[in-house]
Amino acid sequence: MKRPRISDVAERAGVSVATVDRVMSGRAKVREETVRKVERAAQDIGYHGVNVIRSRINSSLPEVRLGVVLQKERHSFYQGFVRELEAQTTALTTRNVRLSVRFAQSTRADELANLLRGMKGHVDAVASTGIDHHEVTAAVQDLRDAGIPTFSMLSDFAQGVRESYLGLNNLRVGRTAGWLISHIAAKPGKVAIFVGAHRYHGHELREAGLRSYLREFGSGFELLEAQINLETRELTHEATLELMARHPDLAGLYVAGGGMEGAIEAFGQAGAPPGCALLVNELTPESYRGLQSRTVSIVFGTPIRQLVSELLALAGNAVDHGQAETPGQRFFAPDIYTPESLS
């Protein structure tokens, strides 16, 4: 096939070659509607200069520099998160968003605080995942004092200081986990929960929700003391094997944070107690295979597309109009996957 030319773009867009040339060169003003028509045509036919056209569009838009701090750079969930961020910022037609993504290498509060402070002077707004800790709160306050709003995602932190929280209603997720376990388990018994760390506010809320549901409606079910798994596959695997050996009447296990791969592996390797429910978070290749094999009973998914869309809107609004006097929160309904969802 011949390489697409300007004349091909012009024909596809229904404009003259001269108009496409003006869009490409930026020498003369062209209506925004026409520029976008040319950009779509260039994208559709694979024209090599499509990025030049996009840069012309972006140069006339208000700019927002958004810093993002995430966990686990190599994890498929966070890789998908970054792809969604990049896709939506590229597709935005109202403003030019420049992303600056950083990954924490640990769950240490000082590392997250340093990553947040390192954004100062380089971004207009920050969105981050992470633990709730006074060092992190102090860093968010420093950013706020510098006019940089911070949005917490997935698990809330720095309440009263951060701009807004975006994620699931984690207390409600915990109660939903309790309802599901009580209906999936073959019979009442012990229920276990793994949390990444006690400083993960979202994990603590999920534990509280699970406990409150079982206390209220889960007759015969006993929630064991929460175990820390540091969101690692290895520790979760060992802890799950030990849990199954110690409690043959295990009726349910909920991995409230990361590390689910270890629990899935342990259930498949040792054989889960009959009728025991395994609940995990986020649809990844590992949890998908777990559902396929029916090792996993339920996957709670965060609607990342909605979250990113709302984040970009809120960040732009905060940059345009200033930080809110009263910090807010934006809850999203979880996607709930079962083995039958894959049929």
mmCIF file of C-alpha atoms in Angstrom:
data_model
loop_
_atom_site.group_PDB
_atom_site.id
_atom_site.type_symbol
_atom_site.label_atom_id
_atom_site.label_comp_id
_atom_site.label_asym_id
_atom_site.label_seq_id
_atom_site.Cartn_x
_atom_site.Cartn_y
_atom_site.Cartn_z
ATOM 1 C CA MET A 1 0.000 0.000 0.000
ATOM 2 C CA LYS A 2 1.148 3.520 -0.760
ATOM 3 C CA ARG A 3 2.002 5.774 2.139
ATOM 4 C CA PRO A 4 -0.955 8.143 2.772
ATOM 5 C CA ARG A 5 -0.383 11.689 1.477
ATOM 6 C CA ILE A 6 -1.829 15.101 2.312
ATOM 7 C CA SER A 7 -4.203 14.753 -0.627
ATOM 8 C CA ASP A 8 -5.569 11.540 0.911
ATOM 9 C CA VAL A 9 -6.156 13.314 4.219
ATOM 10 C CA ALA A 10 -7.903 16.166 2.418
ATOM 11 C CA GLU A 11 -10.165 13.774 0.502
ATOM 12 C CA ARG A 12 -11.066 11.827 3.652
ATOM 13 C CA ALA A 13 -11.771 15.035 5.626
ATOM 14 C CA GLY A 14 -13.718 16.659 2.780
ATOM 15 C CA VAL A 15 -11.483 19.745 2.687
ATOM 16 C CA SER A 16 -8.918 21.179 0.324
ATOM 17 C CA VAL A 17 -5.234 20.255 0.294
ATOM 18 C CA ALA A 18 -4.498 23.894 1.131
ATOM 19 C CA THR A 19 -6.595 23.609 4.298
ATOM 20 C CA VAL A 20 -4.686 20.519 5.424
ATOM 21 C CA ASP A 21 -1.434 22.337 4.708
ATOM 22 C CA ARG A 22 -2.557 25.302 6.846
ATOM 23 C CA VAL A 23 -3.426 22.909 9.682
ATOM 24 C CA MET A 24 -0.023 21.196 9.404
ATOM 25 C CA SER A 25 2.041 24.360 9.163
ATOM 26 C CA GLY A 26 0.106 26.527 11.590
ATOM 27 C CA ARG A 27 0.732 29.523 9.313
ATOM 28 C CA ALA A 28 -2.910 30.551 9.228
ATOM 29 C CA LYS A 29 -5.820 30.200 11.618
ATOM 30 C CA VAL A 30 -8.219 27.362 10.852
ATOM 31 C CA ARG A 31 -11.524 26.745 12.605
ATOM 32 C CA GLU A 32 -11.229 24.241 15.454
ATOM 33 C CA GLU A 33 -13.990 22.091 13.993
ATOM 34 C CA THR A 34 -12.056 21.812 10.730
ATOM 35 C CA VAL A 35 -8.788 21.041 12.497
ATOM 36 C CA ARG A 36 -10.399 18.197 14.386
ATOM 37 C CA LYS A 37 -11.978 16.880 11.184
ATOM 38 C CA VAL A 38 -8.525 16.805 9.589
ATOM 39 C CA GLU A 39 -7.046 15.114 12.677
ATOM 40 C CA ARG A 40 -9.698 12.373 12.607
ATOM 41 C CA ALA A 41 -9.140 11.802 8.896
ATOM 42 C CA ALA A 42 -5.367 11.554 9.388
ATOM 43 C CA GLN A 43 -5.885 9.072 12.217
ATOM 44 C CA ASP A 44 -8.317 6.974 10.168
ATOM 45 C CA ILE A 45 -5.975 6.502 7.205
ATOM 46 C CA GLY A 46 -2.765 6.210 9.229
ATOM 47 C CA TYR A 47 -1.193 9.431 7.979
ATOM 48 C CA HIS A 48 2.346 9.811 9.352
ATOM 49 C CA GLY A 49 1.833 13.478 10.255
ATOM 50 C CA VAL A 50 -1.096 12.904 12.620
ATOM 51 C CA ASN A 51 1.044 13.772 15.658
ATOM 52 C CA VAL A 52 1.935 17.125 14.104
ATOM 53 C CA ILE A 53 -1.753 17.877 13.684
ATOM 54 C CA ARG A 54 -2.435 16.895 17.299
ATOM 55 C CA SER A 55 0.357 19.152 18.480
ATOM 56 C CA ARG A 56 -1.291 22.046 16.612
ATOM 57 C CA ILE A 57 -4.548 21.282 18.404
ATOM 58 C CA ASN A 58 -2.882 20.973 21.787
ATOM 59 C CA SER A 59 -0.887 24.173 21.425
ATOM 60 C CA SER A 60 -4.087 26.217 21.476
ATOM 61 C CA LEU A 61 -5.617 24.420 24.488
ATOM 62 C CA PRO A 62 -5.193 25.308 28.163
ATOM 63 C CA GLU A 63 -2.510 23.103 29.695
ATOM 64 C CA VAL A 64 -2.622 21.055 32.896
ATOM 65 C CA ARG A 65 0.452 19.268 34.200
ATOM 66 C CA LEU A 66 -0.739 16.228 36.148
ATOM 67 C CA GLY A 67 1.594 14.224 38.347
ATOM 68 C CA VAL A 68 0.533 10.645 39.114
ATOM 69 C CA VAL A 69 2.039 8.323 41.744
ATOM 70 C CA LEU A 70 1.175 4.628 41.531
ATOM 71 C CA GLN A 71 2.351 1.337 43.036
ATOM 72 C CA LYS A 72 3.900 -1.784 41.469
ATOM 73 C CA GLU A 73 5.191 -0.640 38.089
ATOM 74 C CA ARG A 74 5.226 -4.169 36.602
ATOM 75 C CA HIS A 75 1.755 -5.199 37.820
ATOM 76 C CA SER A 76 -0.785 -5.605 35.024
ATOM 77 C CA PHE A 77 -3.442 -3.581 36.879
ATOM 78 C CA TYR A 78 -1.235 -0.510 37.203
ATOM 79 C CA GLN A 79 0.064 -0.908 33.656
ATOM 80 C CA GLY A 80 -3.550 -0.843 32.507
ATOM 81 C CA PHE A 81 -4.136 2.212 34.691
ATOM 82 C CA VAL A 82 -1.314 4.073 32.927
ATOM 83 C CA ARG A 83 -2.586 3.050 29.495
ATOM 84 C CA GLU A 84 -6.032 4.416 30.357
ATOM 85 C CA LEU A 85 -4.526 7.678 31.588
ATOM 86 C CA GLU A 86 -2.515 8.067 28.400
ATOM 87 C CA ALA A 87 -5.466 7.180 26.172
ATOM 88 C CA GLN A 88 -7.847 9.629 27.804
ATOM 89 C CA THR A 89 -5.376 12.497 27.993
ATOM 90 C CA THR A 90 -4.564 12.005 24.309
ATOM 91 C CA ALA A 91 -8.255 11.983 23.401
ATOM 92 C CA LEU A 92 -9.151 15.085 25.436
ATOM 93 C CA THR A 93 -10.393 17.913 23.257
ATOM 94 C CA THR A 94 -10.818 20.567 25.973
ATOM 95 C CA ARG A 95 -7.304 20.838 27.357
ATOM 96 C CA ASN A 96 -3.745 19.619 26.911
ATOM 97 C CA VAL A 97 -2.787 17.322 29.802
ATOM 98 C CA ARG A 98 0.879 16.583 30.331
ATOM 99 C CA LEU A 99 1.341 13.443 32.417
ATOM 100 C CA SER A 100 4.222 12.763 34.775
ATOM 101 C CA VAL A 101 3.934 9.226 36.194
ATOM 102 C CA ARG A 102 6.056 7.923 39.075
ATOM 103 C CA PHE A 103 6.001 4.544 40.809
ATOM 104 C CA ALA A 104 6.644 3.865 44.482
ATOM 105 C CA GLN A 105 9.015 0.977 45.091
ATOM 106 C CA SER A 106 7.688 0.208 48.582
ATOM 107 C CA THR A 107 4.841 0.989 50.984
ATOM 108 C CA ARG A 108 7.062 3.188 53.157
ATOM 109 C CA ALA A 109 5.523 6.507 54.140
ATOM 110 C CA ASP A 110 8.754 8.467 53.676
ATOM 111 C CA GLU A 111 9.140 7.255 50.091
ATOM 112 C CA LEU A 112 5.605 8.300 49.154
ATOM 113 C CA ALA A 113 6.021 11.645 50.940
ATOM 114 C CA ASN A 114 9.243 12.302 48.991
ATOM 115 C CA LEU A 115 7.610 11.379 45.687
ATOM 116 C CA LEU A 116 4.750 13.777 46.388
ATOM 117 C CA ARG A 117 7.036 16.634 47.429
ATOM 118 C CA GLY A 118 9.173 15.984 44.366
ATOM 119 C CA MET A 119 6.230 17.019 42.197
ATOM 120 C CA LYS A 120 6.298 20.559 43.558
ATOM 121 C CA GLY A 121 7.273 23.055 40.878
ATOM 122 C CA HIS A 122 6.735 20.538 38.087
ATOM 123 C CA VAL A 123 2.967 19.916 38.067
ATOM 124 C CA ASP A 124 -0.323 21.730 38.602
ATOM 125 C CA ALA A 125 -2.123 18.829 40.313
ATOM 126 C CA VAL A 126 -1.242 15.419 41.770
ATOM 127 C CA ALA A 127 -3.143 12.119 41.924
ATOM 128 C CA SER A 128 -1.768 9.280 43.996
ATOM 129 C CA THR A 129 -2.387 5.884 45.490
ATOM 130 C CA GLY A 130 -0.818 5.025 48.837
ATOM 131 C CA ILE A 131 -1.038 4.649 52.579
ATOM 132 C CA ASP A 132 -2.534 6.994 55.126
ATOM 133 C CA HIS A 133 0.279 8.303 57.356
ATOM 134 C CA HIS A 134 1.157 11.581 59.025
ATOM 135 C CA GLU A 135 4.272 11.972 56.839
ATOM 136 C CA VAL A 136 2.128 11.613 53.737
ATOM 137 C CA THR A 137 -0.424 14.070 55.105
ATOM 138 C CA ALA A 138 2.375 16.597 55.763
ATOM 139 C CA ALA A 139 3.568 16.239 52.152
ATOM 140 C CA VAL A 140 0.028 16.750 50.830
ATOM 141 C CA GLN A 141 -0.282 19.853 53.037
ATOM 142 C CA ASP A 142 2.974 21.206 51.552
ATOM 143 C CA LEU A 143 1.555 20.725 48.067
ATOM 144 C CA ARG A 144 -1.719 22.365 49.050
ATOM 145 C CA ASP A 145 0.132 25.360 50.492
ATOM 146 C CA ALA A 146 1.932 25.650 47.143
ATOM 147 C CA GLY A 147 -1.427 25.717 45.335
ATOM 148 C CA ILE A 148 -1.180 22.133 44.086
ATOM 149 C CA PRO A 149 -4.270 19.990 44.805
ATOM 150 C CA THR A 150 -3.743 16.299 45.583
ATOM 151 C CA PHE A 151 -6.275 13.582 44.742
ATOM 152 C CA SER A 152 -6.158 10.245 46.566
ATOM 153 C CA MET A 153 -7.149 7.191 44.544
ATOM 154 C CA LEU A 154 -8.246 3.636 45.384
ATOM 155 C CA SER A 155 -7.410 3.963 49.103
ATOM 156 C CA ASP A 156 -7.971 7.311 50.789
ATOM 157 C CA PHE A 157 -5.317 9.291 52.673
ATOM 158 C CA ALA A 158 -4.688 12.768 54.045
ATOM 159 C CA GLN A 159 -8.377 13.388 54.707
ATOM 160 C CA GLY A 160 -9.138 17.019 55.357
ATOM 161 C CA VAL A 161 -6.082 18.057 53.346
ATOM 162 C CA ARG A 162 -6.307 16.256 50.021
ATOM 163 C CA GLU A 163 -8.633 17.685 47.376
ATOM 164 C CA SER A 164 -10.800 14.635 46.769
ATOM 165 C CA TYR A 165 -10.856 10.845 46.973
ATOM 166 C CA LEU A 166 -11.695 8.791 43.892
ATOM 167 C CA GLY A 167 -12.374 5.076 44.198
ATOM 168 C CA LEU A 168 -14.732 2.468 45.557
ATOM 169 C CA ASN A 169 -16.747 2.877 48.736
ATOM 170 C CA ASN A 170 -14.487 0.450 50.575
ATOM 171 C CA LEU A 171 -16.741 -0.022 53.598
ATOM 172 C CA ARG A 172 -19.535 -1.068 51.254
ATOM 173 C CA VAL A 173 -17.173 -3.372 49.345
ATOM 174 C CA GLY A 174 -16.334 -5.111 52.637
ATOM 175 C CA ARG A 175 -20.000 -5.615 53.474
ATOM 176 C CA THR A 176 -20.627 -6.906 49.951
ATOM 177 C CA ALA A 177 -17.759 -9.369 50.420
ATOM 178 C CA GLY A 178 -19.439 -10.582 53.605
ATOM 179 C CA TRP A 179 -22.769 -11.083 51.839
ATOM 180 C CA LEU A 180 -21.119 -12.965 48.986
ATOM 181 C CA ILE A 181 -19.077 -15.256 51.235
ATOM 182 C CA SER A 182 -22.122 -16.106 53.353
ATOM 183 C CA HIS A 183 -24.049 -17.068 50.217
ATOM 184 C CA ILE A 184 -21.247 -18.845 48.336
ATOM 185 C CA ALA A 185 -19.732 -20.905 51.160
ATOM 186 C CA ALA A 186 -21.035 -24.466 51.408
ATOM 187 C CA LYS A 187 -21.499 -24.033 55.161
ATOM 188 C CA PRO A 188 -20.602 -21.527 57.907
ATOM 189 C CA GLY A 189 -17.048 -21.518 59.188
ATOM 190 C CA LYS A 190 -13.951 -19.369 59.536
ATOM 191 C CA VAL A 191 -13.484 -16.334 57.283
ATOM 192 C CA ALA A 192 -10.052 -14.777 56.688
ATOM 193 C CA ILE A 193 -8.953 -11.455 55.246
ATOM 194 C CA PHE A 194 -5.534 -10.295 54.053
ATOM 195 C CA VAL A 195 -4.726 -6.573 54.069
ATOM 196 C CA GLY A 196 -1.649 -4.980 52.544
ATOM 197 C CA ALA A 197 -0.832 -2.930 55.633
ATOM 198 C CA HIS A 198 -2.772 -1.366 58.473
ATOM 199 C CA ARG A 199 -1.976 2.049 56.993
ATOM 200 C CA TYR A 200 -4.048 1.327 53.898
ATOM 201 C CA HIS A 201 -7.245 3.132 54.808
ATOM 202 C CA GLY A 202 -9.228 1.367 52.113
ATOM 203 C CA HIS A 203 -8.152 -2.077 53.323
ATOM 204 C CA GLU A 204 -9.094 -1.231 56.892
ATOM 205 C CA LEU A 205 -12.527 -0.099 55.726
ATOM 206 C CA ARG A 206 -13.007 -3.336 53.789
ATOM 207 C CA GLU A 207 -12.115 -5.319 56.886
ATOM 208 C CA ALA A 208 -14.534 -3.231 58.971
ATOM 209 C CA GLY A 209 -17.317 -3.726 56.428
ATOM 210 C CA LEU A 210 -16.748 -7.474 56.281
ATOM 211 C CA ARG A 211 -16.739 -7.729 60.050
ATOM 212 C CA SER A 212 -19.876 -5.621 60.462
ATOM 213 C CA TYR A 213 -21.826 -7.682 57.920
ATOM 214 C CA LEU A 214 -20.862 -11.027 59.446
ATOM 215 C CA ARG A 215 -21.618 -9.745 62.936
ATOM 216 C CA GLU A 216 -25.059 -8.596 61.817
ATOM 217 C CA PHE A 217 -26.119 -11.298 59.367
ATOM 218 C CA GLY A 218 -23.449 -14.016 59.211
ATOM 219 C CA SER A 219 -24.669 -16.441 61.828
ATOM 220 C CA GLY A 220 -22.109 -19.224 62.251
ATOM 221 C CA PHE A 221 -19.343 -17.361 60.389
ATOM 222 C CA GLU A 222 -16.293 -16.232 62.381
ATOM 223 C CA LEU A 223 -13.952 -13.570 61.016
ATOM 224 C CA LEU A 224 -10.344 -14.276 61.968
ATOM 225 C CA GLU A 225 -7.868 -11.532 62.836
ATOM 226 C CA ALA A 226 -6.708 -9.725 59.697
ATOM 227 C CA GLN A 227 -3.305 -10.800 58.365
ATOM 228 C CA ILE A 228 -0.760 -8.468 56.770
ATOM 229 C CA ASN A 229 0.528 -9.712 53.417
ATOM 230 C CA LEU A 230 2.438 -6.579 52.297
ATOM 231 C CA GLU A 231 0.658 -7.097 48.954
ATOM 232 C CA THR A 232 3.289 -9.642 47.891
ATOM 233 C CA ARG A 233 2.646 -12.886 46.038
ATOM 234 C CA GLU A 234 5.150 -14.906 48.088
ATOM 235 C CA LEU A 235 3.915 -13.899 51.537
ATOM 236 C CA THR A 236 0.279 -14.356 50.507
ATOM 237 C CA HIS A 237 1.031 -17.827 49.143
ATOM 238 C CA GLU A 238 2.721 -18.982 52.354
ATOM 239 C CA ALA A 239 0.052 -17.414 54.574
ATOM 240 C CA THR A 240 -2.771 -19.012 52.571
ATOM 241 C CA LEU A 241 -1.243 -22.500 52.792
ATOM 242 C CA GLU A 242 -0.783 -22.070 56.546
ATOM 243 C CA LEU A 243 -4.334 -20.735 56.885
ATOM 244 C CA MET A 244 -5.850 -23.742 55.112
ATOM 245 C CA ALA A 245 -3.782 -26.176 57.172
ATOM 246 C CA ARG A 246 -4.773 -24.528 60.460
ATOM 247 C CA HIS A 247 -8.469 -24.057 59.663
ATOM 248 C CA PRO A 248 -10.018 -26.998 57.794
ATOM 249 C CA ASP A 249 -13.402 -25.290 58.258
ATOM 250 C CA LEU A 250 -12.284 -22.228 56.281
ATOM 251 C CA ALA A 251 -15.396 -20.877 54.543
ATOM 252 C CA GLY A 252 -13.993 -17.795 52.835
ATOM 253 C CA LEU A 253 -10.864 -15.779 52.129
ATOM 254 C CA TYR A 254 -10.884 -12.172 50.942
ATOM 255 C CA VAL A 255 -7.623 -10.648 49.704
ATOM 256 C CA ALA A 256 -8.548 -7.004 50.315
ATOM 257 C CA GLY A 257 -5.503 -5.565 48.562
ATOM 258 C CA GLY A 258 -2.720 -6.885 46.361
ATOM 259 C CA GLY A 259 -0.953 -10.236 46.459
ATOM 260 C CA MET A 260 -3.947 -12.240 45.237
ATOM 261 C CA GLU A 261 -1.707 -14.241 42.878
ATOM 262 C CA GLY A 262 -0.261 -16.072 45.879
ATOM 263 C CA ALA A 263 -3.704 -17.016 47.228
ATOM 264 C CA ILE A 264 -4.875 -18.217 43.815
ATOM 265 C CA GLU A 265 -1.741 -20.338 43.464
ATOM 266 C CA ALA A 266 -2.161 -21.809 46.963
ATOM 267 C CA PHE A 267 -5.834 -22.681 46.365
ATOM 268 C CA GLY A 268 -4.914 -24.397 43.104
ATOM 269 C CA GLN A 269 -1.849 -26.118 44.526
ATOM 270 C CA ALA A 270 -3.195 -27.476 47.811
ATOM 271 C CA GLY A 271 -6.857 -27.656 46.966
ATOM 272 C CA ALA A 272 -9.165 -25.268 48.761
ATOM 273 C CA PRO A 273 -11.396 -26.502 51.567
ATOM 274 C CA PRO A 274 -14.678 -27.756 50.038
ATOM 275 C CA GLY A 275 -17.103 -24.911 49.410
ATOM 276 C CA CYS A 276 -14.600 -22.191 50.402
ATOM 277 C CA ALA A 277 -15.031 -18.840 48.628
ATOM 278 C CA LEU A 278 -12.017 -16.876 47.391
ATOM 279 C CA LEU A 279 -12.588 -13.162 46.717
ATOM 280 C CA VAL A 280 -9.931 -10.909 45.151
ATOM 281 C CA ASN A 281 -9.607 -7.482 43.563
ATOM 282 C CA GLU A 282 -9.110 -6.360 39.961
ATOM 283 C CA LEU A 283 -9.490 -8.382 36.783
ATOM 284 C CA THR A 284 -5.968 -9.306 35.653
ATOM 285 C CA PRO A 285 -4.658 -12.272 33.653
ATOM 286 C CA GLU A 286 -4.140 -14.162 36.938
ATOM 287 C CA SER A 287 -7.590 -13.482 38.396
ATOM 288 C CA TYR A 288 -9.194 -14.155 34.998
ATOM 289 C CA ARG A 289 -7.599 -17.604 34.904
ATOM 290 C CA GLY A 290 -8.670 -18.104 38.517
ATOM 291 C CA LEU A 291 -12.281 -17.440 37.528
ATOM 292 C CA GLN A 292 -11.964 -19.758 34.543
ATOM 293 C CA SER A 293 -10.755 -22.610 36.754
ATOM 294 C CA ARG A 294 -13.336 -21.668 39.425
ATOM 295 C CA THR A 295 -10.531 -21.306 41.947
ATOM 296 C CA VAL A 296 -11.676 -17.694 42.349
ATOM 297 C CA SER A 297 -15.304 -17.076 43.247
ATOM 298 C CA ILE A 298 -15.522 -13.288 42.892
ATOM 299 C CA VAL A 299 -13.388 -10.477 41.500
ATOM 300 C CA PHE A 300 -14.131 -6.883 42.520
ATOM 301 C CA GLY A 301 -13.041 -4.523 39.749
ATOM 302 C CA THR A 302 -12.407 -0.783 39.906
ATOM 303 C CA PRO A 303 -13.988 1.001 36.897
ATOM 304 C CA ILE A 304 -10.722 2.665 35.896
ATOM 305 C CA ARG A 305 -12.159 4.310 32.782
ATOM 306 C CA GLN A 306 -14.733 6.190 34.881
ATOM 307 C CA LEU A 307 -12.189 7.012 37.569
ATOM 308 C CA VAL A 308 -9.691 8.488 35.100
ATOM 309 C CA SER A 309 -12.389 10.496 33.347
ATOM 310 C CA GLU A 310 -13.571 11.986 36.640
ATOM 311 C CA LEU A 311 -9.992 12.642 37.781
ATOM 312 C CA LEU A 312 -9.159 14.618 34.645
ATOM 313 C CA ALA A 313 -12.337 16.677 35.019
ATOM 314 C CA LEU A 314 -11.751 17.395 38.720
ATOM 315 C CA ALA A 315 -8.071 18.190 38.248
ATOM 316 C CA GLY A 316 -8.853 20.621 35.448
ATOM 317 C CA ASN A 317 -11.556 22.279 37.515
ATOM 318 C CA ALA A 318 -9.247 22.634 40.536
ATOM 319 C CA VAL A 319 -6.530 24.202 38.386
ATOM 320 C CA ASP A 320 -9.004 26.585 36.731
ATOM 321 C CA HIS A 321 -10.989 27.606 39.810
ATOM 322 C CA GLY A 322 -8.763 26.849 42.787
ATOM 323 C CA GLN A 323 -8.883 24.202 45.478
ATOM 324 C CA ALA A 324 -12.142 23.384 47.216
ATOM 325 C CA GLU A 325 -12.758 24.680 50.714
ATOM 326 C CA THR A 326 -14.323 21.345 51.648
ATOM 327 C CA PRO A 327 -12.497 18.203 50.443
ATOM 328 C CA GLY A 328 -14.808 15.747 48.713
ATOM 329 C CA GLN A 329 -15.022 12.170 47.547
ATOM 330 C CA ARG A 330 -16.228 10.390 44.426
ATOM 331 C CA PHE A 331 -17.402 6.815 44.843
ATOM 332 C CA PHE A 332 -17.752 4.380 41.944
ATOM 333 C CA ALA A 333 -19.751 1.163 41.919
ATOM 334 C CA PRO A 334 -17.449 -1.870 41.659
ATOM 335 C CA ASP A 335 -17.535 -4.207 38.695
ATOM 336 C CA ILE A 336 -18.254 -7.675 40.090
ATOM 337 C CA TYR A 337 -17.043 -10.655 38.066
ATOM 338 C CA THR A 338 -18.027 -14.296 38.673
ATOM 339 C CA PRO A 339 -16.997 -17.450 36.788
ATOM 340 C CA GLU A 340 -20.280 -17.121 34.873
ATOM 341 C CA SER A 341 -19.298 -13.614 33.720
ATOM 342 C CA LEU A 342 -16.808 -15.251 31.363
ATOM 343 C CA SER A 343 -19.344 -17.549 29.712
#
